[in-house]
Amino acid sequence: MSGAWLGTLRVVYAVNLIATFKTKNPIIGVVHLAPLPTSPRWGGSLKTVIERAEQEATALAAGGVDGLIIENFFDAPFTKQQVDPAVVSAMTLIVDRIKNLVVLPIGLNVLRNDAHSALAIATCVNAQFIRVNVLTGVMATDQGIIEGQAHELLRYRRELGSEVKILADVLVKHARPLGTPNLTTAVQDTIERGLADGVILSGWATGSPPSFEDLELAVAAAKGTPVFIGSGADLDNIGRLLPAADGVIVASSLKRHGKITEPVDPIRVSQFVETARLINDQKAKIDNSLPSLPLST
């Protein structure tokens, strides 16, 4: 398999992923679902969960985000493997309802790492992408040791005949890698060996951003495959971080008072989106002013 062929493959992945969001620099908002059936804090009313999810999705869409991720965030503590069938059923219903409310690309993250369920739901409801916390490698987490199952997930995607894209975390938050992997190597393995369509770089915890330097390293290692900021982005740091990334996934800072337990604040969404778009426009002008380099053969 030649290096030129691999380079072409990466470009195809990147182009397809960017086309999904109708923009080169997507701003993806997150809908944190209230506790679902069988989770420790389940409140007993799926109707209440659905109504809040619909309100948050509508607020994010009205604020101008380019896509949504639906996530069972408040089901903690999470299982490290497959979630209960009731969770799959509830998330399928909720995503389908949201798709009828907003005209945006939608993705799923079934925590902590049930990528098979996420892919199945996304495929069945015609969602566009999933987020996978551990696609490759081995991570020590608060759920225990989680091993990436890229070989199973990619075969499952082929078996389903699915075109759902896979955004994979690299050295995911709330986890530590076994051993001392190099960030550059981890990004390359996630893309070249795990076949991720995009990679996500976060800080060490929810609400904690990655460093600018790590984003630069990740983008260089990704060689054209999109790199997303996965946590901690807000109005104060987005000007520093976004120039080094292709897109951003944002949740906590878009909520009332910036608190994760509060509902989405439409004003915060609009302010963040406006700021991020200005930064992306400035970056595009700089990129367009640079001379084109000939493609290697």
Tab-separated table of C-alpha atoms in Angstrom:
chain	number	residue	atom	x	y	z
A	1	MET	CA	0.000	0.000	0.000
A	2	SER	CA	1.776	3.162	-1.187
A	3	GLY	CA	2.141	6.351	0.798
A	4	ALA	CA	0.469	8.266	-2.047
A	5	TRP	CA	-2.613	6.019	-1.818
A	6	LEU	CA	-2.832	6.596	1.938
A	7	GLY	CA	-2.576	10.344	1.400
A	8	THR	CA	-5.430	10.242	-1.090
A	9	LEU	CA	-7.530	8.217	1.363
A	10	ARG	CA	-7.044	10.808	4.109
A	11	VAL	CA	-8.145	13.599	1.774
A	12	VAL	CA	-11.287	11.657	0.860
A	13	TYR	CA	-12.140	11.191	4.534
A	14	ALA	CA	-11.587	14.886	5.286
A	15	VAL	CA	-13.623	16.122	2.323
A	16	ASN	CA	-16.539	13.820	3.137
A	17	LEU	CA	-16.553	14.854	6.783
A	18	ILE	CA	-16.434	18.573	6.053
A	19	ALA	CA	-19.230	18.196	3.511
A	20	THR	CA	-21.359	16.666	6.254
A	21	PHE	CA	-21.497	19.992	8.093
A	22	LYS	CA	-21.635	22.252	5.027
A	23	THR	CA	-18.683	24.205	6.403
A	24	LYS	CA	-14.938	23.765	6.696
A	25	ASN	CA	-14.947	24.634	10.395
A	26	PRO	CA	-17.968	23.125	12.167
A	27	ILE	CA	-19.266	24.355	15.503
A	28	ILE	CA	-20.999	21.369	17.111
A	29	GLY	CA	-23.253	21.848	20.118
A	30	VAL	CA	-23.980	19.063	22.597
A	31	VAL	CA	-27.364	18.011	23.964
A	32	HIS	CA	-26.775	16.379	27.347
A	33	LEU	CA	-29.729	14.079	27.909
A	34	ALA	CA	-31.317	13.919	31.342
A	35	PRO	CA	-30.951	10.503	33.042
A	36	LEU	CA	-32.372	7.719	30.890
A	37	PRO	CA	-34.196	4.528	31.932
A	38	THR	CA	-32.054	2.135	34.058
A	39	SER	CA	-29.523	4.862	34.944
A	40	PRO	CA	-29.034	5.587	38.679
A	41	ARG	CA	-30.728	9.009	38.524
A	42	TRP	CA	-33.567	8.047	36.165
A	43	GLY	CA	-36.584	10.136	37.167
A	44	GLY	CA	-39.281	7.913	35.722
A	45	SER	CA	-40.599	10.197	32.954
A	46	LEU	CA	-39.248	9.749	29.437
A	47	LYS	CA	-41.571	12.532	28.293
A	48	THR	CA	-39.688	14.978	30.521
A	49	VAL	CA	-36.345	13.824	29.101
A	50	ILE	CA	-37.592	14.227	25.531
A	51	GLU	CA	-39.030	17.698	26.147
A	52	ARG	CA	-35.773	18.980	27.628
A	53	ALA	CA	-33.756	17.464	24.772
A	54	GLU	CA	-36.033	19.109	22.214
A	55	GLN	CA	-35.717	22.481	23.965
A	56	GLU	CA	-31.918	22.285	24.065
A	57	ALA	CA	-31.605	21.133	20.452
A	58	THR	CA	-33.869	23.973	19.338
A	59	ALA	CA	-31.871	26.522	21.351
A	60	LEU	CA	-28.583	25.314	19.872
A	61	ALA	CA	-29.955	25.344	16.330
A	62	ALA	CA	-31.434	28.827	16.773
A	63	GLY	CA	-28.054	30.042	18.015
A	64	GLY	CA	-26.417	28.954	14.772
A	65	VAL	CA	-24.418	25.803	15.507
A	66	ASP	CA	-23.487	23.647	12.515
A	67	GLY	CA	-24.312	20.292	14.086
A	68	LEU	CA	-25.440	18.511	17.243
A	69	ILE	CA	-24.200	15.618	19.341
A	70	ILE	CA	-26.791	13.804	21.457
A	71	GLU	CA	-25.153	12.285	24.532
A	72	ASN	CA	-26.381	10.315	27.578
A	73	PHE	CA	-24.204	12.502	29.802
A	74	PHE	CA	-26.320	12.318	32.954
A	75	ASP	CA	-26.427	8.511	32.995
A	76	ALA	CA	-23.239	8.497	35.111
A	77	PRO	CA	-21.796	6.344	36.523
A	78	PHE	CA	-21.400	4.748	33.128
A	79	THR	CA	-20.881	1.182	32.063
A	80	LYS	CA	-17.670	0.725	30.138
A	81	GLN	CA	-19.251	-1.652	27.648
A	82	GLN	CA	-22.720	-2.057	26.155
A	83	VAL	CA	-25.516	0.045	27.628
A	84	ASP	CA	-28.920	-1.354	28.558
A	85	PRO	CA	-31.354	-1.871	25.640
A	86	ALA	CA	-33.679	0.673	27.271
A	87	VAL	CA	-30.993	3.335	26.797
A	88	VAL	CA	-30.617	2.405	23.130
A	89	SER	CA	-34.384	2.558	22.651
A	90	ALA	CA	-34.706	5.908	24.422
A	91	MET	CA	-31.831	7.496	22.511
A	92	THR	CA	-33.202	6.227	19.200
A	93	LEU	CA	-36.564	7.815	19.947
A	94	ILE	CA	-35.015	11.094	21.098
A	95	VAL	CA	-32.682	11.459	18.117
A	96	ASP	CA	-35.530	10.741	15.727
A	97	ARG	CA	-37.661	13.413	17.420
A	98	ILE	CA	-34.840	15.962	17.246
A	99	LYS	CA	-34.251	15.217	13.562
A	100	ASN	CA	-37.839	16.287	12.929
A	101	LEU	CA	-37.245	19.577	14.769
A	102	VAL	CA	-33.925	20.847	13.415
A	103	VAL	CA	-32.254	20.740	10.022
A	104	LEU	CA	-28.727	20.013	11.197
A	105	PRO	CA	-26.268	17.124	10.999
A	106	ILE	CA	-26.710	15.011	14.116
A	107	GLY	CA	-24.303	12.699	15.889
A	108	LEU	CA	-24.406	10.433	18.915
A	109	ASN	CA	-22.124	9.558	21.775
A	110	VAL	CA	-23.280	6.584	23.854
A	111	LEU	CA	-21.212	6.796	27.012
A	112	ARG	CA	-18.912	5.553	28.125
A	113	ASN	CA	-17.801	3.747	25.015
A	114	ASP	CA	-20.707	1.883	23.418
A	115	ALA	CA	-19.768	2.724	19.849
A	116	HIS	CA	-21.696	-0.231	18.440
A	117	SER	CA	-24.982	1.047	19.858
A	118	ALA	CA	-24.181	4.579	18.704
A	119	LEU	CA	-23.461	3.352	15.185
A	120	ALA	CA	-26.614	1.233	15.101
A	121	ILE	CA	-28.805	4.125	16.247
A	122	ALA	CA	-27.168	6.596	13.874
A	123	THR	CA	-27.536	4.240	10.931
A	124	CYS	CA	-31.192	3.470	11.632
A	125	VAL	CA	-32.291	7.101	12.090
A	126	ASN	CA	-30.014	8.495	9.347
A	127	ALA	CA	-27.818	10.500	11.683
A	128	GLN	CA	-24.494	11.627	10.255
A	129	PHE	CA	-21.776	10.750	12.757
A	130	ILE	CA	-20.830	9.268	16.107
A	131	ARG	CA	-18.261	10.167	18.739
A	132	VAL	CA	-16.164	7.326	20.121
A	133	ASN	CA	-14.210	7.961	23.315
A	134	VAL	CA	-11.774	5.056	22.896
A	135	LEU	CA	-11.443	3.792	19.331
A	136	THR	CA	-7.865	2.537	19.568
A	137	GLY	CA	-5.417	1.914	22.385
A	138	VAL	CA	-6.050	1.126	26.049
A	139	MET	CA	-7.223	3.692	28.606
A	140	ALA	CA	-7.543	3.506	32.382
A	141	THR	CA	-10.822	5.218	33.278
A	142	ASP	CA	-13.187	5.576	36.228
A	143	GLN	CA	-15.145	2.701	34.632
A	144	GLY	CA	-12.058	0.481	34.558
A	145	ILE	CA	-9.783	-0.502	31.693
A	146	ILE	CA	-11.304	0.295	28.286
A	147	GLU	CA	-9.804	-1.189	25.142
A	148	GLY	CA	-10.433	0.293	21.727
A	149	GLN	CA	-12.445	-1.957	19.413
A	150	ALA	CA	-11.809	-0.290	16.060
A	151	HIS	CA	-11.542	-3.647	14.306
A	152	GLU	CA	-15.051	-4.635	15.411
A	153	LEU	CA	-16.638	-1.219	14.870
A	154	LEU	CA	-15.322	-0.715	11.347
A	155	ARG	CA	-16.401	-4.200	10.331
A	156	TYR	CA	-19.820	-3.542	11.854
A	157	ARG	CA	-20.102	-0.326	9.848
A	158	ARG	CA	-19.316	-2.219	6.666
A	159	GLU	CA	-21.799	-4.960	7.599
A	160	LEU	CA	-24.540	-2.357	8.106
A	161	GLY	CA	-23.697	-0.668	4.820
A	162	SER	CA	-23.498	2.535	6.848
A	163	GLU	CA	-22.023	5.875	5.820
A	164	VAL	CA	-22.023	7.247	9.370
A	165	LYS	CA	-18.764	9.073	10.114
A	166	ILE	CA	-16.604	8.256	13.124
A	167	LEU	CA	-15.102	11.066	15.211
A	168	ALA	CA	-12.675	9.527	17.678
A	169	ASP	CA	-11.157	10.981	20.808
A	170	VAL	CA	-7.394	10.798	21.138
A	171	LEU	CA	-6.210	10.323	24.742
A	172	VAL	CA	-9.770	10.998	25.890
A	173	LYS	CA	-10.671	13.095	28.953
A	174	HIS	CA	-11.340	11.461	32.336
A	175	ALA	CA	-8.805	8.765	31.434
A	176	ARG	CA	-5.117	7.968	31.375
A	177	PRO	CA	-3.378	5.821	28.770
A	178	LEU	CA	-1.624	2.650	29.787
A	179	GLY	CA	1.991	3.361	29.069
A	180	THR	CA	3.289	6.712	27.839
A	181	PRO	CA	2.106	7.151	24.253
A	182	ASN	CA	3.240	10.080	22.172
A	183	LEU	CA	0.383	12.386	21.071
A	184	THR	CA	1.592	12.394	17.482
A	185	THR	CA	1.684	8.605	17.383
A	186	ALA	CA	-1.732	8.341	19.045
A	187	VAL	CA	-3.291	10.642	16.432
A	188	GLN	CA	-1.659	8.785	13.570
A	189	ASP	CA	-2.731	5.389	14.912
A	190	THR	CA	-6.314	6.575	15.412
A	191	ILE	CA	-6.507	7.724	11.787
A	192	GLU	CA	-4.307	5.260	9.925
A	193	ARG	CA	-4.958	2.105	11.936
A	194	GLY	CA	-8.342	2.924	13.511
A	195	LEU	CA	-9.654	4.574	10.301
A	196	ALA	CA	-11.298	7.466	12.146
A	197	ASP	CA	-12.863	10.097	9.893
A	198	GLY	CA	-11.924	12.836	12.339
A	199	VAL	CA	-10.156	13.124	15.691
A	200	ILE	CA	-11.076	14.963	18.874
A	201	LEU	CA	-8.620	16.461	21.349
A	202	SER	CA	-9.783	17.381	24.853
A	203	GLY	CA	-8.314	18.441	28.157
A	204	TRP	CA	-8.123	16.062	31.112
A	205	ALA	CA	-11.735	16.590	32.212
A	206	THR	CA	-15.111	17.985	31.155
A	207	GLY	CA	-14.771	21.755	30.815
A	208	SER	CA	-10.973	21.558	30.537
A	209	PRO	CA	-9.534	22.632	27.161
A	210	PRO	CA	-6.597	21.132	25.287
A	211	SER	CA	-3.520	23.289	24.905
A	212	PHE	CA	-2.785	25.234	21.727
A	213	GLU	CA	0.493	23.348	21.405
A	214	ASP	CA	-1.223	19.947	21.574
A	215	LEU	CA	-3.753	21.051	18.964
A	216	GLU	CA	-0.921	22.077	16.654
A	217	LEU	CA	0.759	18.699	17.148
A	218	ALA	CA	-2.509	16.878	16.481
A	219	VAL	CA	-3.240	18.829	13.292
A	220	ALA	CA	0.267	18.188	11.994
A	221	ALA	CA	-0.044	14.472	12.741
A	222	ALA	CA	-3.542	14.253	11.220
A	223	LYS	CA	-2.275	15.397	7.794
A	224	GLY	CA	-5.602	16.706	6.556
A	225	THR	CA	-8.023	14.660	8.634
A	226	PRO	CA	-10.140	17.104	10.687
A	227	VAL	CA	-9.158	17.795	14.291
A	228	PHE	CA	-11.840	19.011	16.715
A	229	ILE	CA	-11.528	20.728	20.078
A	230	GLY	CA	-13.456	18.343	22.309
A	231	SER	CA	-13.857	20.138	25.633
A	232	GLY	CA	-13.363	23.386	27.494
A	233	ALA	CA	-13.993	25.859	24.665
A	234	ASP	CA	-15.521	29.162	25.774
A	235	LEU	CA	-15.625	32.832	24.809
A	236	ASP	CA	-12.403	33.525	26.701
A	237	ASN	CA	-10.217	30.889	25.026
A	238	ILE	CA	-11.784	30.191	21.638
A	239	GLY	CA	-9.736	32.971	20.038
A	240	ARG	CA	-6.538	31.196	21.086
A	241	LEU	CA	-7.594	27.615	20.391
A	242	LEU	CA	-9.713	27.643	17.245
A	243	PRO	CA	-6.971	28.889	14.879
A	244	ALA	CA	-5.155	25.611	15.587
A	245	ALA	CA	-8.161	23.331	14.954
A	246	ASP	CA	-10.638	22.462	12.222
A	247	GLY	CA	-13.744	22.597	14.403
A	248	VAL	CA	-15.063	22.618	17.937
A	249	ILE	CA	-17.463	20.570	20.059
A	250	VAL	CA	-18.911	22.714	22.825
A	251	ALA	CA	-21.297	22.059	25.704
A	252	SER	CA	-20.706	23.495	29.197
A	253	SER	CA	-19.988	27.095	28.210
A	254	LEU	CA	-23.246	27.327	26.230
A	255	LYS	CA	-25.340	26.620	29.312
A	256	ARG	CA	-26.835	29.129	31.721
A	257	HIS	CA	-24.034	30.619	33.866
A	258	GLY	CA	-21.685	28.122	32.177
A	259	LYS	CA	-22.822	25.370	34.546
A	260	ILE	CA	-23.146	21.883	33.106
A	261	THR	CA	-26.328	21.063	35.022
A	262	GLU	CA	-28.176	24.113	33.666
A	263	PRO	CA	-30.144	24.257	30.389
A	264	VAL	CA	-28.697	25.690	27.180
A	265	ASP	CA	-28.680	29.501	27.080
A	266	PRO	CA	-29.578	30.773	23.560
A	267	ILE	CA	-27.735	34.056	24.162
A	268	ARG	CA	-24.529	32.242	25.085
A	269	VAL	CA	-24.905	30.059	21.998
A	270	SER	CA	-25.275	33.067	19.693
A	271	GLN	CA	-22.307	34.870	21.258
A	272	PHE	CA	-20.065	31.825	20.978
A	273	VAL	CA	-21.078	31.048	17.386
A	274	GLU	CA	-20.590	34.653	16.284
A	275	THR	CA	-17.125	34.784	17.841
A	276	ALA	CA	-16.078	31.417	16.427
A	277	ARG	CA	-17.253	32.339	12.933
A	278	LEU	CA	-15.274	35.574	13.002
A	279	ILE	CA	-12.181	33.586	13.947
A	280	ASN	CA	-12.832	31.065	11.184
A	281	ASP	CA	-13.305	33.866	8.649
A	282	GLN	CA	-9.991	35.407	9.664
A	283	LYS	CA	-8.290	32.025	9.391
A	284	ALA	CA	-9.789	31.481	5.932
A	285	LYS	CA	-8.454	34.838	4.724
A	286	ILE	CA	-4.979	33.932	5.933
A	287	ASP	CA	-5.170	30.488	4.316
A	288	ASN	CA	-6.359	31.964	1.013
A	289	SER	CA	-3.465	34.415	0.985
A	290	LEU	CA	-0.872	31.647	1.230
A	291	PRO	CA	0.691	30.364	-2.011
A	292	SER	CA	-0.493	26.944	-3.178
A	293	LEU	CA	1.993	24.094	-2.959
A	294	PRO	CA	2.211	21.544	-5.776
A	295	LEU	CA	0.859	18.089	-4.970
A	296	SER	CA	3.569	15.473	-4.587
A	297	THR	CA	3.505	12.518	-6.935
